[in-house]
mmCIF file of C-alpha atoms in Angstrom:
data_model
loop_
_atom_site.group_PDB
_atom_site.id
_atom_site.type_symbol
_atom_site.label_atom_id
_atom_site.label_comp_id
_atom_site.label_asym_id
_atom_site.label_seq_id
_atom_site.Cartn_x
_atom_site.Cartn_y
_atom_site.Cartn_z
ATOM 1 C CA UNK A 1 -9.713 104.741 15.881
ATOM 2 C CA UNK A 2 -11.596 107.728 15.677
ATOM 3 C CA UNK A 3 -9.599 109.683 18.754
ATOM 4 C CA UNK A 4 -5.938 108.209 16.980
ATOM 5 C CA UNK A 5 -7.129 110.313 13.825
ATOM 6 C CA UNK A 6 -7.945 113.222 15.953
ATOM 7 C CA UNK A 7 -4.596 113.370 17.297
ATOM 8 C CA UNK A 8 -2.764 112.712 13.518
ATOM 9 C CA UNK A 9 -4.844 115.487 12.007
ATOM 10 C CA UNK A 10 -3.733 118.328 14.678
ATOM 11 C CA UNK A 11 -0.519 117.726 14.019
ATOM 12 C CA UNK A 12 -0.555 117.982 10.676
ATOM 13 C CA UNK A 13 -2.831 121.068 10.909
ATOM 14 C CA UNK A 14 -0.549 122.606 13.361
ATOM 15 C CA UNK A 15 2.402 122.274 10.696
ATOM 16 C CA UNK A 16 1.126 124.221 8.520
ATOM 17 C CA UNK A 17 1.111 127.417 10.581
ATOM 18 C CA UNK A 18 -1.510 130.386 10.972
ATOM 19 C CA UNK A 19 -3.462 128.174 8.178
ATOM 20 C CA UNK A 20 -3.533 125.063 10.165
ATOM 21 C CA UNK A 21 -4.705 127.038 13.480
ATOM 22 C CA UNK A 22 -7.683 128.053 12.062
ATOM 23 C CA UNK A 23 -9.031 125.057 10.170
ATOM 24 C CA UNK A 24 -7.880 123.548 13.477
ATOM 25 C CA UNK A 25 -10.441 125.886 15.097
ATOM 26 C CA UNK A 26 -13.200 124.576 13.255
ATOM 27 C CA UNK A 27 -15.161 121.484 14.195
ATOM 28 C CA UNK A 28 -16.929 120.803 11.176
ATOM 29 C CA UNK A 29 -13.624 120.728 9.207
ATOM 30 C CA UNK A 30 -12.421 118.077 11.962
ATOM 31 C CA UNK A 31 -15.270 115.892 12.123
ATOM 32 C CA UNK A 32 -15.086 116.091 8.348
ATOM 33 C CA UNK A 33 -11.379 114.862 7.767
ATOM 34 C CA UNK A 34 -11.667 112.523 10.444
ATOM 35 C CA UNK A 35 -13.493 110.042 8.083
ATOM 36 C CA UNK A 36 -10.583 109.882 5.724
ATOM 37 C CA UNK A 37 -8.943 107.852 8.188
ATOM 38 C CA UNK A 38 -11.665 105.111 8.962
ATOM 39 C CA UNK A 39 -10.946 101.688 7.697
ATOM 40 C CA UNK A 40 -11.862 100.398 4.171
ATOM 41 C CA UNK A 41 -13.886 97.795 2.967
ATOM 42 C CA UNK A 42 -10.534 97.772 0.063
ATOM 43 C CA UNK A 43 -8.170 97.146 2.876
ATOM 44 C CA UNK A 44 -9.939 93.836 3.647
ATOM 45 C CA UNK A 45 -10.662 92.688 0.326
ATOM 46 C CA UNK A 46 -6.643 92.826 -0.889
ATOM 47 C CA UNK A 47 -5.843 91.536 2.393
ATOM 48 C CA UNK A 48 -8.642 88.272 1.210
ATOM 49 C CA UNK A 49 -6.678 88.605 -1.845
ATOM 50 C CA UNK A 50 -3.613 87.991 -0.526
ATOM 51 C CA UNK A 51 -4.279 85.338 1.267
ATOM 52 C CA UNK A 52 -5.545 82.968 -1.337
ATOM 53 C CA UNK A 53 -2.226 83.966 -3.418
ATOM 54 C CA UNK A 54 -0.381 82.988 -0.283
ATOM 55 C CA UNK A 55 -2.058 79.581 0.412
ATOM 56 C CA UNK A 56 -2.370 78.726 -3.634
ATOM 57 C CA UNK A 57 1.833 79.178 -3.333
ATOM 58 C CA UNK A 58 1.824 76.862 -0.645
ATOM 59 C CA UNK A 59 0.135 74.206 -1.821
ATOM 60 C CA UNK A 60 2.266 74.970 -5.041
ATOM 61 C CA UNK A 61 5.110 74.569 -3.120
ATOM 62 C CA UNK A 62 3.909 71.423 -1.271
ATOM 63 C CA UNK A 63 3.215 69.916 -4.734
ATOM 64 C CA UNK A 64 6.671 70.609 -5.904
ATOM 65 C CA UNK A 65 8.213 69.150 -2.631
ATOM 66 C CA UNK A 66 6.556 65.930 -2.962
ATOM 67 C CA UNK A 67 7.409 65.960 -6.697
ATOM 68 C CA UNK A 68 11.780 66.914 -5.934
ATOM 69 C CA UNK A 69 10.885 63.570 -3.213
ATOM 70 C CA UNK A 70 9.890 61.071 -6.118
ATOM 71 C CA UNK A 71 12.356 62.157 -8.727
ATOM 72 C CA UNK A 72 15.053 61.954 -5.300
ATOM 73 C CA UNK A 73 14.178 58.215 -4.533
ATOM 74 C CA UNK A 74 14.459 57.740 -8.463
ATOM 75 C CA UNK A 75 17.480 59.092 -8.586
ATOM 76 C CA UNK A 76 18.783 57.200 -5.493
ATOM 77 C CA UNK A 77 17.303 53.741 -6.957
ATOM 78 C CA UNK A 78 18.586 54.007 -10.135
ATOM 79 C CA UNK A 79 22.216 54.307 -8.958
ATOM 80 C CA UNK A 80 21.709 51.485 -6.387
ATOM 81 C CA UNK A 81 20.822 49.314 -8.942
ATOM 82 C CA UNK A 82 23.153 50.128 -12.315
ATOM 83 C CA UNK A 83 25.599 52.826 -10.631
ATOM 84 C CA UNK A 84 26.581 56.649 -10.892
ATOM 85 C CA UNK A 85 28.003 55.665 -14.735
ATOM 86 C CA UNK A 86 26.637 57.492 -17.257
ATOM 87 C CA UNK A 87 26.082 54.761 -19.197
ATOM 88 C CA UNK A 88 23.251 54.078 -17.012
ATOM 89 C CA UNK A 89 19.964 54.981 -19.154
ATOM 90 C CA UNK A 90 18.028 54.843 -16.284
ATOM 91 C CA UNK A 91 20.000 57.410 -14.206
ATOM 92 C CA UNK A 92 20.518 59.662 -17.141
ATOM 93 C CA UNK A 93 16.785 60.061 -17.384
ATOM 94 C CA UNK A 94 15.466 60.461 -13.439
ATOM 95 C CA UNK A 95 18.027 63.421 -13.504
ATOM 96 C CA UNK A 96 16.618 64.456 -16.932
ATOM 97 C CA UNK A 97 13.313 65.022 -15.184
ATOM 98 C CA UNK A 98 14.634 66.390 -12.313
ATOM 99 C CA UNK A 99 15.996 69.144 -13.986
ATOM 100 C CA UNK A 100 13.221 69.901 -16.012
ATOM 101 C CA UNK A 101 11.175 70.849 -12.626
ATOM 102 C CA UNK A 102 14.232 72.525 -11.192
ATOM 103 C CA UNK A 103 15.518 70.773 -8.732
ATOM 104 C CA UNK A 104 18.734 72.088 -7.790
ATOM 105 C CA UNK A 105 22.485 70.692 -8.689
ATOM 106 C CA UNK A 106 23.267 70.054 -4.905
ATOM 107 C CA UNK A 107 19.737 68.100 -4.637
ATOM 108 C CA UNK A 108 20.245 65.770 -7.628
ATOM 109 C CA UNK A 109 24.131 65.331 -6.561
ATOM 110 C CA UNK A 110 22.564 64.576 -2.575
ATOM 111 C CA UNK A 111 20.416 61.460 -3.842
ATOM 112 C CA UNK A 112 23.015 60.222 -6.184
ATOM 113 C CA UNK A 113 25.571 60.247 -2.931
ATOM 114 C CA UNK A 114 22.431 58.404 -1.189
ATOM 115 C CA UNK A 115 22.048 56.181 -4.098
ATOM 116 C CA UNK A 116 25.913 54.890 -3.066
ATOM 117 C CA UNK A 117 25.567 54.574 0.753
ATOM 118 C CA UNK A 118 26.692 57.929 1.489
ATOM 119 C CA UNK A 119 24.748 61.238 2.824
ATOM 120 C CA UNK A 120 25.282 64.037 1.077
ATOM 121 C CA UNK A 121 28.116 65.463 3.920
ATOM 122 C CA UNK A 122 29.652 61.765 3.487
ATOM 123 C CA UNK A 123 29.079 60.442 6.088
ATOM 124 C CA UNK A 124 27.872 56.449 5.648
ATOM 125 C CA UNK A 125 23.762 55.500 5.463
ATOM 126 C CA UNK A 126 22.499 53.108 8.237
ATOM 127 C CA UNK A 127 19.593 50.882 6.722
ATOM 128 C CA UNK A 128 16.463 50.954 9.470
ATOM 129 C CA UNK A 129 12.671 50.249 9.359
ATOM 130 C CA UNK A 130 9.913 50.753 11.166
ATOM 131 C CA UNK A 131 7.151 48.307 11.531
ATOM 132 C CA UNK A 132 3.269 49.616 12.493
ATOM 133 C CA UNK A 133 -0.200 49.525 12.316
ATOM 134 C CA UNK A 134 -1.468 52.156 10.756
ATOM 135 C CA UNK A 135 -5.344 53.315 9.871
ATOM 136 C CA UNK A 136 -7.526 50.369 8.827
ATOM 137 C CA UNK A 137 -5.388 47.915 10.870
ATOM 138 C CA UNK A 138 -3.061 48.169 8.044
ATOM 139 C CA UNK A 139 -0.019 46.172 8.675
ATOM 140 C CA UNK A 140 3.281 49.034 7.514
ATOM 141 C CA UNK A 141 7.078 48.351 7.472
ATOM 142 C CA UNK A 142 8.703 52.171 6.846
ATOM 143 C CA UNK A 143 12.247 51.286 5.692
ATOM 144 C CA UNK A 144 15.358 54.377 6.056
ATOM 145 C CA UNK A 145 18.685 55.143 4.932
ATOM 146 C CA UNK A 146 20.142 58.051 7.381
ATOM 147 C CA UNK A 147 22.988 59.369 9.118
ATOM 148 C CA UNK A 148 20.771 59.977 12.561
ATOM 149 C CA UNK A 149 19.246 56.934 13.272
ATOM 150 C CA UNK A 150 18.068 58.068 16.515
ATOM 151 C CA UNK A 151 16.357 61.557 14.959
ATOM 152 C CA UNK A 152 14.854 59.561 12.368
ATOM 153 C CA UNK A 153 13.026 57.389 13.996
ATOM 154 C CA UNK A 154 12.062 59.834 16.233
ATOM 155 C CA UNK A 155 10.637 61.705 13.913
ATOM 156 C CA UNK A 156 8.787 59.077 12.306
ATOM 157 C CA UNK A 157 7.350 58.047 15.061
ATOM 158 C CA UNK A 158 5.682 61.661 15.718
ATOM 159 C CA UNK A 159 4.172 61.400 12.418
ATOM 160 C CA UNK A 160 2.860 57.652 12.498
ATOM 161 C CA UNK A 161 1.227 58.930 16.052
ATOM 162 C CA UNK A 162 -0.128 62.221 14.744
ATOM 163 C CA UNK A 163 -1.800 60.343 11.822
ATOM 164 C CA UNK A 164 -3.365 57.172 13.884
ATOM 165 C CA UNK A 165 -1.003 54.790 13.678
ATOM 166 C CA UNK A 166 1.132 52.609 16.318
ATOM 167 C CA UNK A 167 4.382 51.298 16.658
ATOM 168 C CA UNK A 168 4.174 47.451 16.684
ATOM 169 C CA UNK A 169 5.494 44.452 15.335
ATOM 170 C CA UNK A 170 4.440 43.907 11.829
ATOM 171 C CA UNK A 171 7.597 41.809 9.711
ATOM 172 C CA UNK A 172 5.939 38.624 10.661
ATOM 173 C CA UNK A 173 2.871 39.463 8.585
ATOM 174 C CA UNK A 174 5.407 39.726 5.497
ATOM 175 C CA UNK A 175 7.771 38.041 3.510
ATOM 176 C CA UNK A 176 11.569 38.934 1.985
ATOM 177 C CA UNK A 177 11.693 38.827 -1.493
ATOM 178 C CA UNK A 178 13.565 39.823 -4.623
ATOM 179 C CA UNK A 179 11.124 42.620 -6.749
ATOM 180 C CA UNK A 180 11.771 42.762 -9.831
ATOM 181 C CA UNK A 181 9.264 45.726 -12.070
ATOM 182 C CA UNK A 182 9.753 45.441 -15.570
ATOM 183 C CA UNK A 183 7.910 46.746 -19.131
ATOM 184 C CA UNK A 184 7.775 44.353 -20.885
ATOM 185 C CA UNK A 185 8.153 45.975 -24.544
ATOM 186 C CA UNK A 186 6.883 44.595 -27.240
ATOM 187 C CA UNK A 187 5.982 41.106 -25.552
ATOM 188 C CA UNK A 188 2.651 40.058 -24.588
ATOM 189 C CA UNK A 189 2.246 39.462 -20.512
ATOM 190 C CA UNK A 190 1.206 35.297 -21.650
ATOM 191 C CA UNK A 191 4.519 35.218 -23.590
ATOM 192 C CA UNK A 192 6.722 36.844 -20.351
ATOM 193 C CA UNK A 193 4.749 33.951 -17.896
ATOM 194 C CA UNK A 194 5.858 31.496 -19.977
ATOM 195 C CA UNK A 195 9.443 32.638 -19.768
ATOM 196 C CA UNK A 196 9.507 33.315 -16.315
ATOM 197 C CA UNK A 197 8.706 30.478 -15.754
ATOM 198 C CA UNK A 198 11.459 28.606 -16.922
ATOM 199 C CA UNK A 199 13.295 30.968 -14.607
ATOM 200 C CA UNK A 200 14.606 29.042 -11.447
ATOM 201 C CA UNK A 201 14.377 31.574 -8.665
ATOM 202 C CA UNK A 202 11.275 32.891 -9.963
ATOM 203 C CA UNK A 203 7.970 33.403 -7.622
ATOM 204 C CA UNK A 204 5.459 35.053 -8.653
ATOM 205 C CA UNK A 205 4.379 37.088 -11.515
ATOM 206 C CA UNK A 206 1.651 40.398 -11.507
ATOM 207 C CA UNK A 207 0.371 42.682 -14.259
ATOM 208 C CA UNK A 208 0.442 46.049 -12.768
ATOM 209 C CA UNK A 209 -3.146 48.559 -13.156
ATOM 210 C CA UNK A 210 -3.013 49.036 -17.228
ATOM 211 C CA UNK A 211 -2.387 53.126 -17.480
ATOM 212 C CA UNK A 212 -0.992 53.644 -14.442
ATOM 213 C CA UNK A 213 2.674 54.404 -15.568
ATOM 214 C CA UNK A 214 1.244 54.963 -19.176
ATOM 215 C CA UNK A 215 0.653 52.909 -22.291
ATOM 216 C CA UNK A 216 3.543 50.240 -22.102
ATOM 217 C CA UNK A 217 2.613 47.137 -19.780
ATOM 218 C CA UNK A 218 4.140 46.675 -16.464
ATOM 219 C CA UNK A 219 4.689 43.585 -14.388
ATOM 220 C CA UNK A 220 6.156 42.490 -11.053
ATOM 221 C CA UNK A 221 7.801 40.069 -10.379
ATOM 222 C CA UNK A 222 8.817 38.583 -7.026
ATOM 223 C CA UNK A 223 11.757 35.869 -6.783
ATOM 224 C CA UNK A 224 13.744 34.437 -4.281
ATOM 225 C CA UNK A 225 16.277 37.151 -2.646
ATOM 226 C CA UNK A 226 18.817 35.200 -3.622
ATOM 227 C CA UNK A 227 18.367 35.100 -7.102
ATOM 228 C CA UNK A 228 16.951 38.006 -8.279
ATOM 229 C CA UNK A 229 19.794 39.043 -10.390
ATOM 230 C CA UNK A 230 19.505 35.437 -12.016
ATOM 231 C CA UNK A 231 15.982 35.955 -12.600
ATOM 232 C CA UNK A 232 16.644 39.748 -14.096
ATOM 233 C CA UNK A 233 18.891 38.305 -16.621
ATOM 234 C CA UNK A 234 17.299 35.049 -17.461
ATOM 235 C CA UNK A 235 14.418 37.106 -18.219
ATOM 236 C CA UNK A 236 16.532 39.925 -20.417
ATOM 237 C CA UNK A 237 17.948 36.977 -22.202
ATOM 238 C CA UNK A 238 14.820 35.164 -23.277
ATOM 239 C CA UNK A 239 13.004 37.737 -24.347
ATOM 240 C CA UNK A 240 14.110 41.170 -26.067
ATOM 241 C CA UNK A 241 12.548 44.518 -25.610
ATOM 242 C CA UNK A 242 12.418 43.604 -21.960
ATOM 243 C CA UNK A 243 13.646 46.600 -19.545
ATOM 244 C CA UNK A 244 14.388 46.184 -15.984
ATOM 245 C CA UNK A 245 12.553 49.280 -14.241
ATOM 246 C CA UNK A 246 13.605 48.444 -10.382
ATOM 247 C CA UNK A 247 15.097 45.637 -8.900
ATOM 248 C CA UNK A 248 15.513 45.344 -5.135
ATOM 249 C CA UNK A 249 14.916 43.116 -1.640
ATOM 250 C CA UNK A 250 11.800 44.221 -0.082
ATOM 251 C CA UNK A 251 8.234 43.282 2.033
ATOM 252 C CA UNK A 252 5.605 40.909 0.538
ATOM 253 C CA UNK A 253 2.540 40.743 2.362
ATOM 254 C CA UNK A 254 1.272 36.842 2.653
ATOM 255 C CA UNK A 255 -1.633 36.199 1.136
ATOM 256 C CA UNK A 256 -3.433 35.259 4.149
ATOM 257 C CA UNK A 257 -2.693 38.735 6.064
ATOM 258 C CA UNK A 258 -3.910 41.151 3.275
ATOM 259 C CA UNK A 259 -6.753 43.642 4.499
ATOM 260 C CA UNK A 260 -9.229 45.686 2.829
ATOM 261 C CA UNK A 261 -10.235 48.766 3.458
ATOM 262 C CA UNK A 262 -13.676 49.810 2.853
ATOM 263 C CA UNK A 263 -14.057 53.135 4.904
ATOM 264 C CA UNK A 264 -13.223 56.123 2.425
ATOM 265 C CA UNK A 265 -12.000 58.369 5.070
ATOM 266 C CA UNK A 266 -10.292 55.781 6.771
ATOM 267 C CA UNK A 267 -8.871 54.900 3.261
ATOM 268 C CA UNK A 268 -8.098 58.626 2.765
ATOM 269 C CA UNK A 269 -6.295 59.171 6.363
ATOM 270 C CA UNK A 270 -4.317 55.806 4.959
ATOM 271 C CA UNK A 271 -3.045 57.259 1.824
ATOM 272 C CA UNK A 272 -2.541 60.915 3.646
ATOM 273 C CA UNK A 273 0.040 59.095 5.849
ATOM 274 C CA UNK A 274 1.826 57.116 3.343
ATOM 275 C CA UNK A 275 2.459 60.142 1.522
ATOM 276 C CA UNK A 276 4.077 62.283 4.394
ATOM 277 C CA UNK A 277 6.116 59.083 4.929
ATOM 278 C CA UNK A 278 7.121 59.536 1.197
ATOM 279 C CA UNK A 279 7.787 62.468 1.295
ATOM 280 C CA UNK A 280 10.646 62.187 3.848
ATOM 281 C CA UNK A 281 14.444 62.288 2.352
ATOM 282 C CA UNK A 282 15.651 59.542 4.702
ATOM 283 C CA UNK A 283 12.466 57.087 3.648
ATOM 284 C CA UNK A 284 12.960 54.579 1.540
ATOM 285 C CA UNK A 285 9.831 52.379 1.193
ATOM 286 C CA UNK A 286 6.677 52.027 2.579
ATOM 287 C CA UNK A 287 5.209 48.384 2.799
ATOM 288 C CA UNK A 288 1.888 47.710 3.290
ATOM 289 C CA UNK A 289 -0.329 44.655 2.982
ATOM 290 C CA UNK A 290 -3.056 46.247 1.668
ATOM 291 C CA UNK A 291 -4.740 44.432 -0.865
#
């Protein structure tokens, strides 16, 4: 450092003519200005500096990814299940919030083509799933809608083995049923079981974690596959004040397969890998029989 300092400050000196030459001449006037080009404690502590800005925007940025994912599946959902009209309420408000954090025209427009069968190029959606084992010897079924099947599931199946799970046969652990999540307004969740059921079709019938989508009540409801939009309207009928959140096909778990897991970091690597999975445009659902 010391000898690349030497060699700036001659030149300089030498620039400045008879002046230069004789400062140049003098060692102590060398050795002096020589220390004006040692590092700096400064240098280091805005390069520190930097760094935390840099990795707070990234995990700011991360955040925001993961949030333009949900409100994108929303979007996609909501128009699978009442249309691209804009009579659909449910529509008109997932891109309500979407715009509110910013996600861009093209993105909302993307997952409303998804929403229809269509990628956002138009070309059509094939429907696959992947079934695994994932940490905990948690049974998974990862379902897709893509336009490269093949670099899909390759993909996914980088991340399932980066994050400790394997690809194996799972769908026999589950069931196929109709979902059906509803709030159920102003009705009490005694008064809904007793409508549903008088419902034929209908299953099965679960109160969802009170505050975890806020201070109206949530339920699930499984039916047969085959009449779950019988069961969705026998239920809007009966009772008003009742609003269809989601309504598809999906993965039950059987009762007799559901696993606990006990381990926090095993629990922790669990969650860390469904939300990657989540995360993905061309993922759908993630099934687990967790219990």
């Amino acid at each position: 450092m010391q000898s690349i300092s030497r060699l700036i400050l001659r030149h300089q000196l030498r620039s400045l003519g008879p002046i230069g030459l004789t400062a140049l001449q003098s060692p102590v006037y060398v050795l002096t200005c020589t220390a004006f080009f040692s590092s700096s404690s400064h240098l280091q502590s805005g390069h520190n500096r930097w760094s935390k800005i840099r990795h707070d925007k990234g995990k700011n940025d991360a955040n925001k990814s993961a949030e333009f994912s949900r409100l994108s599946q929303e979007i996609c959902s909501a128009v699978k299940n009442g249309g691209p009209s804009p009579d659909n309420l449910r529509l008109s408000a997932a891109l309500a919030a979407a715009k509110k954090v910013g996600m861009s025209k093209d993105k909302m427009e993307a997952a409303v083509k998804r929403g229809q069968g269509v990628s956002a190029s138009g070309a059509a959606l094939e429907q696959v799933h992947i079934e695994c084992i994932g940490p905990g010897s948690v049974a998974m079924i990862i379902e897709c809608q893509t336009d490269n099947k093949l670099g899909c599931l390759a993909g996914i199946k980088v991340i399932l083995r980066k994050n400790g799970a394997t690809v194996t046969p799972t769908s026999y652990l589950f069931a196929r049923k109709g979902i059906l999540r509803l709030s159920t307004g102003d009705n009490s969740y005694d008064t809904l079981l007793e409508s549903c059921l008088e419902i034929d079709g209908m299953e099965d019938i679960n109160e969802i974690e009170p505050g975890e989508k806020g201070p109206k009540v949530e339920v699930e409801v499984t039916a047969d596959p085959a009449k779950t939009v019988a069961v969705a309207e026998g239920l809007k009928s009966r009772l008003s004040g009742v609003e269809i959140l989601k309504s598809s096909i999906g993965w039950v778990p059987k009762e007799e397969t559901l696993v606990s897991v006990d381990d926090e970091k095993v629990l922790e690597a669990l969650i860390k890998l469904i939300n990657i999975l989540e995360e993905m445009s061309d993922v759908g659902e993630v099934y687990t029989n967790i219990k």
